[in-house]
């Protein structure tokens, strides 16, 4: 048996923290919810979260919606091509020229070309295409808006070329949907 001597100054601390002096405490009563209650509660939280997400993104309830739920609006009083076979062919050529400017890094020339008759034709053709093929029209609208947004703050030449190529190809699909020959060249 080890005996440890305590000085009078240490005595209050030893007494206060001694294991022999502490009383045995009764365990605190525990109240536990059944597991099924926790499961129902967790399930409710998940369902509320998913429902809120779907509601705020406009997937259900008709709320939100996208800008392309309606076709692009024609821009009044600006030069544009007619939505004819010749107009689509001219748009194809201008979009190819736009791709070339972007690949060369000449964004000033690309900007001037895009925000003229080329851009205006997209707004003129989209309502006609949407009337014939709503899915194609919506895809074209989304592609045009994505390009416009990225063109303002160019992420990279490759991204811009990919986006405007998609617009060009959707415009060609639109020409076909309207009964015109597919533009090429």
PDB file of C-alpha atoms in Angstrom:
ATOM      1  CA  UNK A   1       0.000   0.000   0.000  1.00  0.00           C
ATOM      2  CA  UNK A   2       1.347   3.391  -1.042  1.00  0.00           C
ATOM      3  CA  UNK A   3       0.848   6.226   1.305  1.00  0.00           C
ATOM      4  CA  UNK A   4       1.164   9.770   0.030  1.00  0.00           C
ATOM      5  CA  UNK A   5       1.553  12.648   2.388  1.00  0.00           C
ATOM      6  CA  UNK A   6      -0.231  15.860   1.573  1.00  0.00           C
ATOM      7  CA  UNK A   7       0.798  19.251   2.780  1.00  0.00           C
ATOM      8  CA  UNK A   8      -1.818  21.385   4.529  1.00  0.00           C
ATOM      9  CA  UNK A   9      -1.941  23.734   1.503  1.00  0.00           C
ATOM     10  CA  UNK A  10      -2.779  20.806  -0.835  1.00  0.00           C
ATOM     11  CA  UNK A  11      -5.354  19.260   1.459  1.00  0.00           C
ATOM     12  CA  UNK A  12      -8.469  21.126   0.192  1.00  0.00           C
ATOM     13  CA  UNK A  13      -7.690  20.155  -3.396  1.00  0.00           C
ATOM     14  CA  UNK A  14      -7.035  16.539  -2.560  1.00  0.00           C
ATOM     15  CA  UNK A  15     -10.265  16.317  -0.597  1.00  0.00           C
ATOM     16  CA  UNK A  16     -12.260  18.051  -3.311  1.00  0.00           C
ATOM     17  CA  UNK A  17     -10.935  15.866  -6.102  1.00  0.00           C
ATOM     18  CA  UNK A  18     -10.424  12.626  -4.247  1.00  0.00           C
ATOM     19  CA  UNK A  19     -12.160   9.600  -5.683  1.00  0.00           C
ATOM     20  CA  UNK A  20     -12.858   8.262  -2.236  1.00  0.00           C
ATOM     21  CA  UNK A  21     -14.785  11.374  -1.256  1.00  0.00           C
ATOM     22  CA  UNK A  22     -17.094  11.567  -4.273  1.00  0.00           C
ATOM     23  CA  UNK A  23     -20.548  10.200  -3.921  1.00  0.00           C
ATOM     24  CA  UNK A  24     -21.855   7.764  -6.392  1.00  0.00           C
ATOM     25  CA  UNK A  25     -24.346   9.548  -8.555  1.00  0.00           C
ATOM     26  CA  UNK A  26     -27.477   7.992  -9.791  1.00  0.00           C
ATOM     27  CA  UNK A  27     -27.509   7.762 -13.568  1.00  0.00           C
ATOM     28  CA  UNK A  28     -29.512  10.489 -15.242  1.00  0.00           C
ATOM     29  CA  UNK A  29     -32.792   9.255 -16.633  1.00  0.00           C
ATOM     30  CA  UNK A  30     -32.652   8.798 -20.414  1.00  0.00           C
ATOM     31  CA  UNK A  31     -35.554   9.301 -22.733  1.00  0.00           C
ATOM     32  CA  UNK A  32     -35.019   7.753 -26.136  1.00  0.00           C
ATOM     33  CA  UNK A  33     -37.283   8.070 -29.112  1.00  0.00           C
ATOM     34  CA  UNK A  34     -37.946   4.895 -31.026  1.00  0.00           C
ATOM     35  CA  UNK A  35     -35.906   4.442 -34.201  1.00  0.00           C
ATOM     36  CA  UNK A  36     -38.982   4.662 -36.422  1.00  0.00           C
ATOM     37  CA  UNK A  37     -39.667   8.207 -35.152  1.00  0.00           C
ATOM     38  CA  UNK A  38     -36.147   9.284 -36.129  1.00  0.00           C
ATOM     39  CA  UNK A  39     -36.624   7.662 -39.548  1.00  0.00           C
ATOM     40  CA  UNK A  40     -39.921   9.457 -40.172  1.00  0.00           C
ATOM     41  CA  UNK A  41     -38.399  12.776 -39.068  1.00  0.00           C
ATOM     42  CA  UNK A  42     -35.351  12.379 -41.300  1.00  0.00           C
ATOM     43  CA  UNK A  43     -37.557  11.351 -44.228  1.00  0.00           C
ATOM     44  CA  UNK A  44     -39.742  14.437 -43.738  1.00  0.00           C
ATOM     45  CA  UNK A  45     -36.700  16.729 -43.713  1.00  0.00           C
ATOM     46  CA  UNK A  46     -35.401  15.177 -46.950  1.00  0.00           C
ATOM     47  CA  UNK A  47     -38.811  15.441 -48.658  1.00  0.00           C
ATOM     48  CA  UNK A  48     -39.183  19.079 -47.636  1.00  0.00           C
ATOM     49  CA  UNK A  49     -35.700  19.861 -48.986  1.00  0.00           C
ATOM     50  CA  UNK A  50     -36.339  18.132 -52.317  1.00  0.00           C
ATOM     51  CA  UNK A  51     -39.753  19.781 -52.631  1.00  0.00           C
ATOM     52  CA  UNK A  52     -38.307  23.234 -51.953  1.00  0.00           C
ATOM     53  CA  UNK A  53     -35.584  22.661 -54.553  1.00  0.00           C
ATOM     54  CA  UNK A  54     -38.067  21.563 -57.207  1.00  0.00           C
ATOM     55  CA  UNK A  55     -40.425  24.413 -56.427  1.00  0.00           C
ATOM     56  CA  UNK A  56     -37.746  27.106 -56.551  1.00  0.00           C
ATOM     57  CA  UNK A  57     -36.138  25.791 -59.733  1.00  0.00           C
ATOM     58  CA  UNK A  58     -39.493  25.797 -61.486  1.00  0.00           C
ATOM     59  CA  UNK A  59     -39.517  22.068 -62.165  1.00  0.00           C
ATOM     60  CA  UNK A  60     -42.937  21.772 -60.547  1.00  0.00           C
ATOM     61  CA  UNK A  61     -45.639  24.250 -59.770  1.00  0.00           C
ATOM     62  CA  UNK A  62     -45.129  26.294 -62.911  1.00  0.00           C
ATOM     63  CA  UNK A  63     -42.848  28.678 -61.060  1.00  0.00           C
ATOM     64  CA  UNK A  64     -39.509  29.914 -62.233  1.00  0.00           C
ATOM     65  CA  UNK A  65     -39.368  28.750 -65.792  1.00  0.00           C
ATOM     66  CA  UNK A  66     -36.634  29.610 -68.187  1.00  0.00           C
ATOM     67  CA  UNK A  67     -36.133  32.522 -70.484  1.00  0.00           C
ATOM     68  CA  UNK A  68     -36.427  30.136 -73.424  1.00  0.00           C
ATOM     69  CA  UNK A  69     -39.895  28.885 -72.522  1.00  0.00           C
ATOM     70  CA  UNK A  70     -40.915  31.431 -75.161  1.00  0.00           C
ATOM     71  CA  UNK A  71     -38.985  31.964 -78.406  1.00  0.00           C
ATOM     72  CA  UNK A  72     -36.519  34.813 -78.811  1.00  0.00           C
ATOM     73  CA  UNK A  73     -38.231  38.033 -79.784  1.00  0.00           C
ATOM     74  CA  UNK A  74     -37.387  39.604 -83.151  1.00  0.00           C
ATOM     75  CA  UNK A  75     -35.441  42.839 -82.738  1.00  0.00           C
ATOM     76  CA  UNK A  76     -37.422  45.646 -84.402  1.00  0.00           C
ATOM     77  CA  UNK A  77     -35.937  48.177 -86.804  1.00  0.00           C
ATOM     78  CA  UNK A  78     -32.612  46.400 -87.366  1.00  0.00           C
ATOM     79  CA  UNK A  79     -31.043  44.823 -90.410  1.00  0.00           C
ATOM     80  CA  UNK A  80     -31.497  41.088 -90.661  1.00  0.00           C
ATOM     81  CA  UNK A  81     -31.918  38.305 -93.203  1.00  0.00           C
ATOM     82  CA  UNK A  82     -35.283  36.869 -94.098  1.00  0.00           C
ATOM     83  CA  UNK A  83     -36.129  33.439 -92.683  1.00  0.00           C
ATOM     84  CA  UNK A  84     -35.759  31.860 -96.135  1.00  0.00           C
ATOM     85  CA  UNK A  85     -33.362  29.287 -97.569  1.00  0.00           C
ATOM     86  CA  UNK A  86     -31.121  32.161 -98.711  1.00  0.00           C
ATOM     87  CA  UNK A  87     -31.271  33.751 -95.261  1.00  0.00           C
ATOM     88  CA  UNK A  88     -30.254  30.524 -93.561  1.00  0.00           C
ATOM     89  CA  UNK A  89     -27.409  30.029 -96.071  1.00  0.00           C
ATOM     90  CA  UNK A  90     -26.168  33.580 -95.447  1.00  0.00           C
ATOM     91  CA  UNK A  91     -26.381  32.973 -91.678  1.00  0.00           C
ATOM     92  CA  UNK A  92     -24.346  29.768 -92.097  1.00  0.00           C
ATOM     93  CA  UNK A  93     -21.610  31.680 -93.934  1.00  0.00           C
ATOM     94  CA  UNK A  94     -21.564  34.486 -91.353  1.00  0.00           C
ATOM     95  CA  UNK A  95     -21.408  32.038 -88.444  1.00  0.00           C
ATOM     96  CA  UNK A  96     -18.468  30.282 -90.125  1.00  0.00           C
ATOM     97  CA  UNK A  97     -16.763  33.664 -90.494  1.00  0.00           C
ATOM     98  CA  UNK A  98     -17.523  34.366 -86.822  1.00  0.00           C
ATOM     99  CA  UNK A  99     -15.919  31.052 -85.846  1.00  0.00           C
ATOM    100  CA  UNK A 100     -12.815  32.043 -87.842  1.00  0.00           C
ATOM    101  CA  UNK A 101     -12.558  35.408 -86.075  1.00  0.00           C
ATOM    102  CA  UNK A 102     -12.854  33.755 -82.669  1.00  0.00           C
ATOM    103  CA  UNK A 103     -10.232  31.127 -83.542  1.00  0.00           C
ATOM    104  CA  UNK A 104      -7.855  33.908 -84.650  1.00  0.00           C
ATOM    105  CA  UNK A 105      -8.482  35.731 -81.358  1.00  0.00           C
ATOM    106  CA  UNK A 106      -9.968  38.720 -83.192  1.00  0.00           C
ATOM    107  CA  UNK A 107     -12.825  39.331 -80.770  1.00  0.00           C
ATOM    108  CA  UNK A 108     -13.398  42.889 -81.968  1.00  0.00           C
ATOM    109  CA  UNK A 109     -14.184  41.695 -85.511  1.00  0.00           C
ATOM    110  CA  UNK A 110     -16.230  38.830 -84.045  1.00  0.00           C
ATOM    111  CA  UNK A 111     -18.195  41.285 -81.921  1.00  0.00           C
ATOM    112  CA  UNK A 112     -18.959  43.539 -84.886  1.00  0.00           C
ATOM    113  CA  UNK A 113     -20.067  40.599 -87.021  1.00  0.00           C
ATOM    114  CA  UNK A 114     -22.136  38.932 -84.320  1.00  0.00           C
ATOM    115  CA  UNK A 115     -24.024  41.987 -83.088  1.00  0.00           C
ATOM    116  CA  UNK A 116     -25.337  42.876 -86.521  1.00  0.00           C
ATOM    117  CA  UNK A 117     -27.486  40.988 -88.975  1.00  0.00           C
ATOM    118  CA  UNK A 118     -26.120  37.655 -87.653  1.00  0.00           C
ATOM    119  CA  UNK A 119     -27.476  38.154 -84.146  1.00  0.00           C
ATOM    120  CA  UNK A 120     -30.687  39.684 -85.402  1.00  0.00           C
ATOM    121  CA  UNK A 121     -31.357  36.718 -87.687  1.00  0.00           C
ATOM    122  CA  UNK A 122     -31.220  34.376 -84.681  1.00  0.00           C
ATOM    123  CA  UNK A 123     -33.988  36.407 -83.068  1.00  0.00           C
ATOM    124  CA  UNK A 124     -35.949  36.455 -86.333  1.00  0.00           C
ATOM    125  CA  UNK A 125     -35.576  32.738 -87.087  1.00  0.00           C
ATOM    126  CA  UNK A 126     -36.139  31.336 -83.584  1.00  0.00           C
ATOM    127  CA  UNK A 127     -39.901  32.086 -83.405  1.00  0.00           C
ATOM    128  CA  UNK A 128     -40.445  30.482 -86.826  1.00  0.00           C
ATOM    129  CA  UNK A 129     -38.385  27.429 -85.864  1.00  0.00           C
ATOM    130  CA  UNK A 130     -40.121  27.159 -82.467  1.00  0.00           C
ATOM    131  CA  UNK A 131     -43.508  27.199 -84.154  1.00  0.00           C
ATOM    132  CA  UNK A 132     -42.505  24.203 -86.288  1.00  0.00           C
ATOM    133  CA  UNK A 133     -40.373  22.348 -83.705  1.00  0.00           C
ATOM    134  CA  UNK A 134     -40.674  23.645 -80.085  1.00  0.00           C
ATOM    135  CA  UNK A 135     -37.814  21.522 -78.751  1.00  0.00           C
ATOM    136  CA  UNK A 136     -35.426  22.651 -81.474  1.00  0.00           C
ATOM    137  CA  UNK A 137     -36.465  26.275 -80.956  1.00  0.00           C
ATOM    138  CA  UNK A 138     -35.881  26.040 -77.210  1.00  0.00           C
ATOM    139  CA  UNK A 139     -32.478  24.408 -77.745  1.00  0.00           C
ATOM    140  CA  UNK A 140     -31.530  27.158 -80.209  1.00  0.00           C
ATOM    141  CA  UNK A 141     -32.663  29.864 -77.786  1.00  0.00           C
ATOM    142  CA  UNK A 142     -30.644  28.328 -74.930  1.00  0.00           C
ATOM    143  CA  UNK A 143     -27.557  27.980 -77.153  1.00  0.00           C
ATOM    144  CA  UNK A 144     -27.797  31.603 -78.343  1.00  0.00           C
ATOM    145  CA  UNK A 145     -28.175  32.913 -74.798  1.00  0.00           C
ATOM    146  CA  UNK A 146     -25.279  30.785 -73.525  1.00  0.00           C
ATOM    147  CA  UNK A 147     -23.059  32.135 -76.302  1.00  0.00           C
ATOM    148  CA  UNK A 148     -24.169  35.739 -75.687  1.00  0.00           C
ATOM    149  CA  UNK A 149     -23.408  35.425 -71.964  1.00  0.00           C
ATOM    150  CA  UNK A 150     -19.992  33.869 -72.534  1.00  0.00           C
ATOM    151  CA  UNK A 151     -19.168  36.254 -75.378  1.00  0.00           C
ATOM    152  CA  UNK A 152     -19.484  39.172 -72.948  1.00  0.00           C
ATOM    153  CA  UNK A 153     -16.911  37.570 -70.618  1.00  0.00           C
ATOM    154  CA  UNK A 154     -15.011  35.162 -72.877  1.00  0.00           C
ATOM    155  CA  UNK A 155     -13.996  32.046 -70.931  1.00  0.00           C
ATOM    156  CA  UNK A 156     -11.779  30.686 -73.708  1.00  0.00           C
ATOM    157  CA  UNK A 157     -11.589  30.510 -77.459  1.00  0.00           C
ATOM    158  CA  UNK A 158     -12.403  26.792 -77.426  1.00  0.00           C
ATOM    159  CA  UNK A 159     -15.597  27.309 -75.387  1.00  0.00           C
ATOM    160  CA  UNK A 160     -16.776  30.143 -77.645  1.00  0.00           C
ATOM    161  CA  UNK A 161     -16.076  28.126 -80.798  1.00  0.00           C
ATOM    162  CA  UNK A 162     -17.932  25.123 -79.380  1.00  0.00           C
ATOM    163  CA  UNK A 163     -20.928  27.262 -78.419  1.00  0.00           C
ATOM    164  CA  UNK A 164     -21.218  29.158 -81.717  1.00  0.00           C
ATOM    165  CA  UNK A 165     -20.748  25.902 -83.652  1.00  0.00           C
ATOM    166  CA  UNK A 166     -23.688  24.500 -81.707  1.00  0.00           C
ATOM    167  CA  UNK A 167     -25.742  27.589 -82.598  1.00  0.00           C
ATOM    168  CA  UNK A 168     -24.763  27.224 -86.269  1.00  0.00           C
ATOM    169  CA  UNK A 169     -25.735  23.549 -86.329  1.00  0.00           C
ATOM    170  CA  UNK A 170     -29.061  24.228 -84.589  1.00  0.00           C
ATOM    171  CA  UNK A 171     -29.774  26.986 -87.127  1.00  0.00           C
ATOM    172  CA  UNK A 172     -29.085  24.482 -89.921  1.00  0.00           C
ATOM    173  CA  UNK A 173     -31.433  21.987 -88.230  1.00  0.00           C
ATOM    174  CA  UNK A 174     -33.994  24.794 -88.090  1.00  0.00           C
ATOM    175  CA  UNK A 175     -33.671  25.384 -91.833  1.00  0.00           C
ATOM    176  CA  UNK A 176     -34.330  21.686 -92.436  1.00  0.00           C
ATOM    177  CA  UNK A 177     -37.293  21.742 -90.019  1.00  0.00           C
ATOM    178  CA  UNK A 178     -38.767  24.589 -92.066  1.00  0.00           C
ATOM    179  CA  UNK A 179     -38.399  22.588 -95.287  1.00  0.00           C
ATOM    180  CA  UNK A 180     -35.325  24.385 -96.641  1.00  0.00           C
ATOM    181  CA  UNK A 181     -32.123  22.647 -97.772  1.00  0.00           C
ATOM    182  CA  UNK A 182     -29.472  22.265 -95.076  1.00  0.00           C
ATOM    183  CA  UNK A 183     -27.033  25.195 -95.328  1.00  0.00           C
ATOM    184  CA  UNK A 184     -23.437  24.259 -96.077  1.00  0.00           C
ATOM    185  CA  UNK A 185     -20.179  25.692 -97.246  1.00  0.00           C
TER     186      UNK A 185
END
